[in-house]
Coordinates of C-alpha atoms and ligand atoms in Angstrom, one line a residue:
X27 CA 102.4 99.5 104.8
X28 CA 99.3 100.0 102.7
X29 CA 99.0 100.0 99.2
X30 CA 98.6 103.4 97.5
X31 CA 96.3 103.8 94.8
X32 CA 94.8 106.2 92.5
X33 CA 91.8 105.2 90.0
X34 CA 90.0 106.7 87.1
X35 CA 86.8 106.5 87.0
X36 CA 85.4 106.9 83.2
X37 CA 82.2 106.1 83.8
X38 CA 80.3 106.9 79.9
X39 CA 82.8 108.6 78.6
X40 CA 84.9 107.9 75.4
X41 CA 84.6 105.6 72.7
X42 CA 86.3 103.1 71.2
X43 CA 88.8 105.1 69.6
X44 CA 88.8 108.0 72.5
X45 CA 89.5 105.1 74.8
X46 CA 92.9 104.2 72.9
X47 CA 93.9 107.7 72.2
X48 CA 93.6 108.5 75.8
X49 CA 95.8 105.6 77.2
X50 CA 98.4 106.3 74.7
X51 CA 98.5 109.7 76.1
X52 CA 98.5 108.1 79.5
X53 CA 101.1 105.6 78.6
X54 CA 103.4 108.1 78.1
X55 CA 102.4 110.6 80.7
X56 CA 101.9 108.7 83.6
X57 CA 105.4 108.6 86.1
X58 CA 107.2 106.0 87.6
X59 CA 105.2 105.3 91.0
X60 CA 105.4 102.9 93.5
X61 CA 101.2 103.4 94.0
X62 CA 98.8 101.3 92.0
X63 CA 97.5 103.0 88.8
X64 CA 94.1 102.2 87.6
X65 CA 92.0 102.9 84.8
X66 CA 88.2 101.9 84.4
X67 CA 86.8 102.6 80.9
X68 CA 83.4 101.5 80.2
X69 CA 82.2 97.7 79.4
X70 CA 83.0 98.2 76.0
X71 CA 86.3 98.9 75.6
X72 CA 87.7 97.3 78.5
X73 CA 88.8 94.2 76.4
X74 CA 91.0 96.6 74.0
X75 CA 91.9 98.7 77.2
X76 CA 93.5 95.5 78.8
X77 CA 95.5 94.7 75.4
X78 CA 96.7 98.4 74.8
X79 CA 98.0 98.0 78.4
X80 CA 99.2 94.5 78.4
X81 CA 102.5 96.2 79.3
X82 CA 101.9 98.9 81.6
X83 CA 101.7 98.5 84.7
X84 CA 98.4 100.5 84.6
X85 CA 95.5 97.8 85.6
X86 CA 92.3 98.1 83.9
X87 CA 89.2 97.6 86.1
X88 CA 85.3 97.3 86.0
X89 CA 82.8 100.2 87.0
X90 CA 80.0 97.8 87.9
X91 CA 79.0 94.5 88.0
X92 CA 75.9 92.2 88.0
X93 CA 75.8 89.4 91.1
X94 CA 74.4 86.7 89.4
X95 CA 77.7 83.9 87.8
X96 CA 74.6 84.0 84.4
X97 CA 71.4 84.1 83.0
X98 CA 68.1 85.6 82.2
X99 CA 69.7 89.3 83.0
X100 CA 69.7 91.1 79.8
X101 CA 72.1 94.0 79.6
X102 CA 74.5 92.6 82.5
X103 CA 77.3 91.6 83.1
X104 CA 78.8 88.7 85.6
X105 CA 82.4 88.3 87.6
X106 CA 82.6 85.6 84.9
X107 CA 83.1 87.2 81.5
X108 CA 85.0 90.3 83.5
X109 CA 87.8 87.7 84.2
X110 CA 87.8 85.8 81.1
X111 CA 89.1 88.9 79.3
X112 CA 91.9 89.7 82.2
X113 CA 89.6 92.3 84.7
X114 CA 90.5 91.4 88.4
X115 CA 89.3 95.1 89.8
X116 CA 85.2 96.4 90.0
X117 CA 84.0 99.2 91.4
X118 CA 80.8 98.7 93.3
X119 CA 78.7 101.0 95.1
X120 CA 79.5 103.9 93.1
X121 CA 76.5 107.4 94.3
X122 CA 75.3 107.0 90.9
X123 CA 75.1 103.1 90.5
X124 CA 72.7 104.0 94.0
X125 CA 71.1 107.4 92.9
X126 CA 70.5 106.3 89.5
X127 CA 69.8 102.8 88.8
X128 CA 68.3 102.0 92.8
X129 CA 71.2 100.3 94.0
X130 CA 70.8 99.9 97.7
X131 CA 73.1 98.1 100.4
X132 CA 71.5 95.0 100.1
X133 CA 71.7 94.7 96.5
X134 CA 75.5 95.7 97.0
X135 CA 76.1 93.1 99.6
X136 CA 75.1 90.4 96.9
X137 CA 77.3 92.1 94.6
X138 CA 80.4 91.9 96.9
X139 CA 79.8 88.0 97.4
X140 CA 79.8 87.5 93.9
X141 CA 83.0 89.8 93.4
X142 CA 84.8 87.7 96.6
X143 CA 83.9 84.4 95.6
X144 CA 85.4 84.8 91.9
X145 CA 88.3 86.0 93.6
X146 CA 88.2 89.8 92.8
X147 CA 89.3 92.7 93.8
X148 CA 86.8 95.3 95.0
X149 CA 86.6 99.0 95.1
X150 CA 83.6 99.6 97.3
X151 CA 82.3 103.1 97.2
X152 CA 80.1 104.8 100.0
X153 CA 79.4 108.3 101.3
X154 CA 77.0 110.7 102.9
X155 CA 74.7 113.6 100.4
X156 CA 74.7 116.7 101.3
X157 CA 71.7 116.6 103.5
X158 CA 73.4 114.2 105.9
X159 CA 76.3 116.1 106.6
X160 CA 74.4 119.3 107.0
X161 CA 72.3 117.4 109.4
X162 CA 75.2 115.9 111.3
X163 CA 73.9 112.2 110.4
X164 CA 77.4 111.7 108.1
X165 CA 78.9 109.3 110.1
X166 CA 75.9 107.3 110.9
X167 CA 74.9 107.2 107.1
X168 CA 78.8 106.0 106.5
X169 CA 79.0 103.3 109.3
X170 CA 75.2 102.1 108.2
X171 CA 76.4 101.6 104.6
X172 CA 79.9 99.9 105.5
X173 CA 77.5 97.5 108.2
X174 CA 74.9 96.9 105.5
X175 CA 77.3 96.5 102.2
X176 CA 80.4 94.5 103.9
X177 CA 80.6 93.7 107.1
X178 CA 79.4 90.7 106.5
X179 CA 82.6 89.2 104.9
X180 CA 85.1 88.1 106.7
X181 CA 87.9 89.4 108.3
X182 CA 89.9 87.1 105.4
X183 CA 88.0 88.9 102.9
X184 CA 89.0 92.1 103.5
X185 CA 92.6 91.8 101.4
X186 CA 90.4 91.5 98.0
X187 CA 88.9 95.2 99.3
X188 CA 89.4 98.5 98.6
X189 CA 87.6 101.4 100.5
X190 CA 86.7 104.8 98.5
X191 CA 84.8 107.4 100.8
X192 CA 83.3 109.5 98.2
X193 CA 80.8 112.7 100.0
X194 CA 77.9 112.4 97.2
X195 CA 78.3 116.4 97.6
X196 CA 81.5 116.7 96.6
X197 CA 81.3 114.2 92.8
X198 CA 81.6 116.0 90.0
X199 CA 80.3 119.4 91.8
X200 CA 84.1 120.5 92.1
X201 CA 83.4 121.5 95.5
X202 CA 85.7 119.0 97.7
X203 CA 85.8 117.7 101.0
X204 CA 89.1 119.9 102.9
X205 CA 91.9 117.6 103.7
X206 CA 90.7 117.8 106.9
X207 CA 87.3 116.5 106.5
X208 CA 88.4 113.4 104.4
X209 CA 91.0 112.9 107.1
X210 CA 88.2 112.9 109.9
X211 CA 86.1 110.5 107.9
X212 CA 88.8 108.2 106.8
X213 CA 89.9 107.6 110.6
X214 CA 86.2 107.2 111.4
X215 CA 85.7 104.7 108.8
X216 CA 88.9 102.7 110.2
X217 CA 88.1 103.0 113.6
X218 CA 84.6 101.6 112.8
X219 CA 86.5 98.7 110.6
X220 CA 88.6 98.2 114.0
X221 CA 85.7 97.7 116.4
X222 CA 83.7 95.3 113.9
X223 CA 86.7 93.4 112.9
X224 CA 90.1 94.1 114.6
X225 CA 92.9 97.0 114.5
X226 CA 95.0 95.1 112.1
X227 CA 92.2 94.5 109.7
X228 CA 91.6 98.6 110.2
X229 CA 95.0 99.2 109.2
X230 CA 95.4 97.3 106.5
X231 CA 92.6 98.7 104.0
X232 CA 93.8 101.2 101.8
X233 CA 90.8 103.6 101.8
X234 CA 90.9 105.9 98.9
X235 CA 88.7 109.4 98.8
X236 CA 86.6 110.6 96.0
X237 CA 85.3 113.8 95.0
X238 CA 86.5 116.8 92.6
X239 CA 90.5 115.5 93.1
X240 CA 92.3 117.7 91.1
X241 CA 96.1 118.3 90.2
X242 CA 95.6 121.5 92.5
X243 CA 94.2 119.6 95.6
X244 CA 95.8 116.1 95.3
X245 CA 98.9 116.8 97.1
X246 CA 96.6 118.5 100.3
X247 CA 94.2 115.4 100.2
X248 CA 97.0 112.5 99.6
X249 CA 99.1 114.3 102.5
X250 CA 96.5 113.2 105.5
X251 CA 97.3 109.7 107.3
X252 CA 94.5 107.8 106.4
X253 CA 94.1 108.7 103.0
X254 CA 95.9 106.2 100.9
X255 CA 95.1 107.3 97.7
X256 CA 92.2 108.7 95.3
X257 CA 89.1 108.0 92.9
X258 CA 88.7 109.9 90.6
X259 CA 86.2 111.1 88.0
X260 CA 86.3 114.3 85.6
X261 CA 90.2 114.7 86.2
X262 CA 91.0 111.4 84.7
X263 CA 89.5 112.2 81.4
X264 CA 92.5 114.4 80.6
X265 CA 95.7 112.7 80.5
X266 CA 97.9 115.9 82.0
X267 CA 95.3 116.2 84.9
X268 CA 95.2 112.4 86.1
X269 CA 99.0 112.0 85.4
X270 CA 99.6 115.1 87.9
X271 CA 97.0 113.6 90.5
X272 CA 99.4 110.3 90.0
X273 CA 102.9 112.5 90.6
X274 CA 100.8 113.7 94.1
X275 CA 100.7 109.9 95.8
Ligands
LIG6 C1 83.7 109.8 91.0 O1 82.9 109.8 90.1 O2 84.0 108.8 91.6 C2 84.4 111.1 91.3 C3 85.1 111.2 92.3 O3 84.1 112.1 90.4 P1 84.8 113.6 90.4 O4 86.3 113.4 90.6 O5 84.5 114.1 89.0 O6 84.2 114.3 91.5

């Protein structure tokens, strides 16, 4: 059986004192679930994220970080000093970690290593832009960016990851993929895991979609076979949304 999972992505959003307000709403919002529950708040307040939570069951995770273990990389931030204040979770890959700040498979490959080999967990994120779907290059674009950003690991490896297909058309646009669409994808995705791996490997990842989840859709979405869960962005900023998105899993 696959782990369940829903996440929040934050990204830069809330301050210091938003941050705590909005996990005390979540603390008492959120329902009992047998799915993972995650919350990623910005650099900044993930150290007082991890205390407020220090006995939820919610896990606090990373949005990004740098692949080097230190050094001359001003403004980073390593595997290293994630840990050392309880993180175990980052997201990597995320469309705008690669739209905005040039991250590119290669770069994200190196990130991954550094992730594995402190022992973390890893959402990796990936998904076609409009263009390539229109153009009917969606899968390609999806099994070029699984080859290039992890299929070098090995098949061992793949217990510290976590897949989010997230269409770049469908984040934050509050258009979204249909059920069936994230459904075709997340099979693809597994049965491209199974041939460069095996079937086991395939069925273990819990692969989580991304894109304008909202109370409304979750249930649809989280209802397919394949789809073990959700990312999600503007819905998690409000306490009543991402708590309903949580009842749906
Ligand atoms: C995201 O940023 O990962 C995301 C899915 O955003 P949204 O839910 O707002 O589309």
């Amino acid at each position: 059986m696959r782990n369940k999972i829903v996440a929040g992505n934050w990204k830069m959003n809330n301050n210091s004192s938003e941050t705590a307000e909005l996990l005390t709403q979540l603390i008492s919002k959120i329902p009992e679930t047998t799915a993972e529950v995650m919350v990623a708040p910005t650099f900044v307040n993930l150290a007082q994220a991890v205390k407020q939570l220090s006995t939820s069951s919610m896990e606090v995770v990373a949005q990004n970080m740098h692949f080097a273990e230190n050094g001359a990389y001003t403004g980073e931030i390593s595997a290293n000093m994630l840990q050392s204040i309880g993180i175990k979770t980052v997201i990597l890959g995320h469309s705008e970690r690669r739209a905005y700040f040039g991250e590119d498979d290669a770069l994200l490959a190196k990130k991954v290593d550094a992730a594995l080999k402190a022992n973390m967990r890893v959402i990796f994120c990936f998904g076609e832009e409009l263009q390539d779907r229109k153009s009917d290059n969606h899968f390609k674009v999806v099994e070029t960016q699984l080859k290039n950003g992890l299929f070098h690991i090995d098949k061992g490896q793949w217990k510290q990851i976590v897949l989010a297909y997230e269409p770049v058309w469908a984040i934050g646009t509050g258009e979204t993929a249909s059920p069936e669409q994230a459904q075709e994808m997340h099979a693809f995705i597994r049965k491209t895991i199974a041939g460069a791996y095996d079937q086991e490997t395939a069925e273990m990842v819990t692969i989580l979609y991304g894109g304008s989840v909202k109370p409304g859709n979750a249930n649809e979405i989280f209802s397919k076979p394949d789809v073990d869960g959700g990312l999600i962005g503007g819905a998690a900023l409000a306490a009543d949304d991402f708590a309903a998105i949580v009842a749906a899993i």
